[in-house]
Amino acid sequence: MGWIFLIMAGVLEVGFTTTLRLLIKTPSSIALNLIFIVLIIASFTCLQQAVKTVPLGTGYAVWTGIGAVGTVIVGGLFFNESLPPLRIALIGLIIVGVVGLKLIEH
């Protein structure tokens, strides 16, 4: 169950970073600010549940890895951020690291 919480925490991290990006254009949006706060709380709550059964270092690395990869993908798809081949390759290394941490989990 810890890994499910960990994946949810990472996806929620992508949500709050995306909301943060949207807040740059409309910082006074009460709705976006509330969504941002709810997503942060939900992400950290899921992370807290995950590290009850997943080692803390592994949990943190996977959480940030999912968040980083997801945020780069969202940035490229929805915010016209560049995705040159080297950037994609380096993101691939993060994915390899996250999968590797799962595979060596006991």
Short mmCIF file of C-alpha atoms in Angstrom, two decimals:
data_model
loop_
_atom_site.label_atom_id
_atom_site.label_comp_id
_atom_site.label_asym_id
_atom_site.label_seq_id
_atom_site.Cartn_x
_atom_site.Cartn_y
_atom_site.Cartn_z
CA MET A 1 0.00 0.00 0.00
CA GLY A 2 2.96 2.31 0.63
CA TRP A 3 3.91 2.37 -3.03
CA ILE A 4 0.37 3.30 -4.04
CA PHE A 5 0.48 6.24 -1.63
CA LEU A 6 3.90 7.14 -3.00
CA ILE A 7 2.68 7.22 -6.60
CA MET A 8 -0.33 9.29 -5.55
CA ALA A 9 1.98 11.70 -3.70
CA GLY A 10 4.11 12.11 -6.82
CA VAL A 11 1.12 12.74 -9.06
CA LEU A 12 -0.23 15.27 -6.58
CA GLU A 13 3.18 16.96 -6.63
CA VAL A 14 2.84 17.37 -10.39
CA GLY A 15 -0.56 18.90 -9.71
CA PHE A 16 0.74 21.48 -7.26
CA THR A 17 3.73 22.41 -9.42
CA THR A 18 1.41 22.84 -12.38
CA THR A 19 -0.88 25.01 -10.27
CA LEU A 20 2.16 27.01 -9.19
CA ARG A 21 2.93 27.66 -12.86
CA LEU A 22 -0.66 28.81 -13.44
CA LEU A 23 -0.40 31.14 -10.44
CA ILE A 24 2.44 33.02 -12.13
CA LYS A 25 -0.08 34.39 -14.62
CA THR A 26 -2.92 34.94 -12.11
CA PRO A 27 -1.39 35.26 -8.63
CA SER A 28 -4.53 36.78 -7.13
CA SER A 29 -6.75 33.84 -8.10
CA ILE A 30 -8.27 32.62 -4.86
CA ALA A 31 -9.41 29.37 -6.48
CA LEU A 32 -5.93 28.54 -7.81
CA ASN A 33 -4.35 29.40 -4.48
CA LEU A 34 -6.78 27.09 -2.67
CA ILE A 35 -6.18 24.30 -5.18
CA PHE A 36 -2.43 24.75 -4.73
CA ILE A 37 -2.70 24.49 -0.94
CA VAL A 38 -5.01 21.46 -1.08
CA LEU A 39 -2.70 19.66 -3.52
CA ILE A 40 0.38 20.33 -1.36
CA ILE A 41 -1.37 19.05 1.76
CA ALA A 42 -2.66 15.99 -0.09
CA SER A 43 0.77 15.26 -1.58
CA PHE A 44 2.55 15.48 1.77
CA THR A 45 -0.19 13.44 3.46
CA CYS A 46 0.25 10.66 0.89
CA LEU A 47 4.03 10.86 1.27
CA GLN A 48 3.64 10.60 5.05
CA GLN A 49 1.50 7.47 4.63
CA ALA A 50 3.94 5.99 2.12
CA VAL A 51 7.00 6.27 4.35
CA LYS A 52 5.29 4.18 6.99
CA THR A 53 6.21 1.15 4.89
CA VAL A 54 8.65 2.47 2.27
CA PRO A 55 12.10 3.57 3.50
CA LEU A 56 12.25 7.35 3.92
CA GLY A 57 15.15 7.90 1.51
CA THR A 58 13.53 5.74 -1.15
CA GLY A 59 10.17 7.42 -0.65
CA TYR A 60 11.62 10.90 -0.92
CA ALA A 61 13.67 10.03 -4.01
CA VAL A 62 10.70 8.43 -5.77
CA TRP A 63 8.34 11.28 -4.78
CA THR A 64 10.68 13.94 -6.15
CA GLY A 65 11.47 11.80 -9.19
CA ILE A 66 7.80 11.40 -10.13
CA GLY A 67 7.27 15.10 -9.50
CA ALA A 68 10.26 16.14 -11.59
CA VAL A 69 9.47 13.88 -14.53
CA GLY A 70 5.78 14.73 -14.49
CA THR A 71 6.43 18.45 -14.20
CA VAL A 72 8.84 18.43 -17.14
CA ILE A 73 6.29 16.52 -19.24
CA VAL A 74 3.47 18.91 -18.29
CA GLY A 75 5.76 21.88 -19.01
CA GLY A 76 6.54 20.54 -22.47
CA LEU A 77 2.99 19.58 -23.35
CA PHE A 78 1.03 22.49 -21.92
CA PHE A 79 3.43 25.40 -21.35
CA ASN A 80 5.53 25.20 -24.50
CA GLU A 81 8.74 24.51 -22.57
CA SER A 82 11.52 23.01 -24.65
CA LEU A 83 12.17 19.28 -24.59
CA PRO A 84 15.47 18.82 -26.42
CA PRO A 85 16.82 15.26 -26.73
CA LEU A 86 19.38 15.69 -23.93
CA ARG A 87 16.71 16.84 -21.50
CA ILE A 88 14.53 13.86 -22.42
CA ALA A 89 17.50 11.51 -21.97
CA LEU A 90 18.26 12.94 -18.53
CA ILE A 91 14.62 12.61 -17.51
CA GLY A 92 14.89 9.01 -18.68
CA LEU A 93 17.73 8.51 -16.20
CA ILE A 94 15.47 9.71 -13.41
CA ILE A 95 12.85 7.17 -14.50
CA VAL A 96 15.48 4.42 -14.50
CA GLY A 97 16.49 5.45 -10.98
CA VAL A 98 12.90 5.41 -9.70
CA VAL A 99 12.20 2.00 -11.26
CA GLY A 100 15.51 0.71 -9.90
CA LEU A 101 14.59 1.81 -6.37
CA LYS A 102 11.32 -0.10 -6.67
CA LEU A 103 13.06 -3.20 -7.99
CA ILE A 104 15.56 -3.38 -5.14
CA GLU A 105 12.88 -2.79 -2.49
CA HIS A 106 12.58 -5.73 -0.13
#
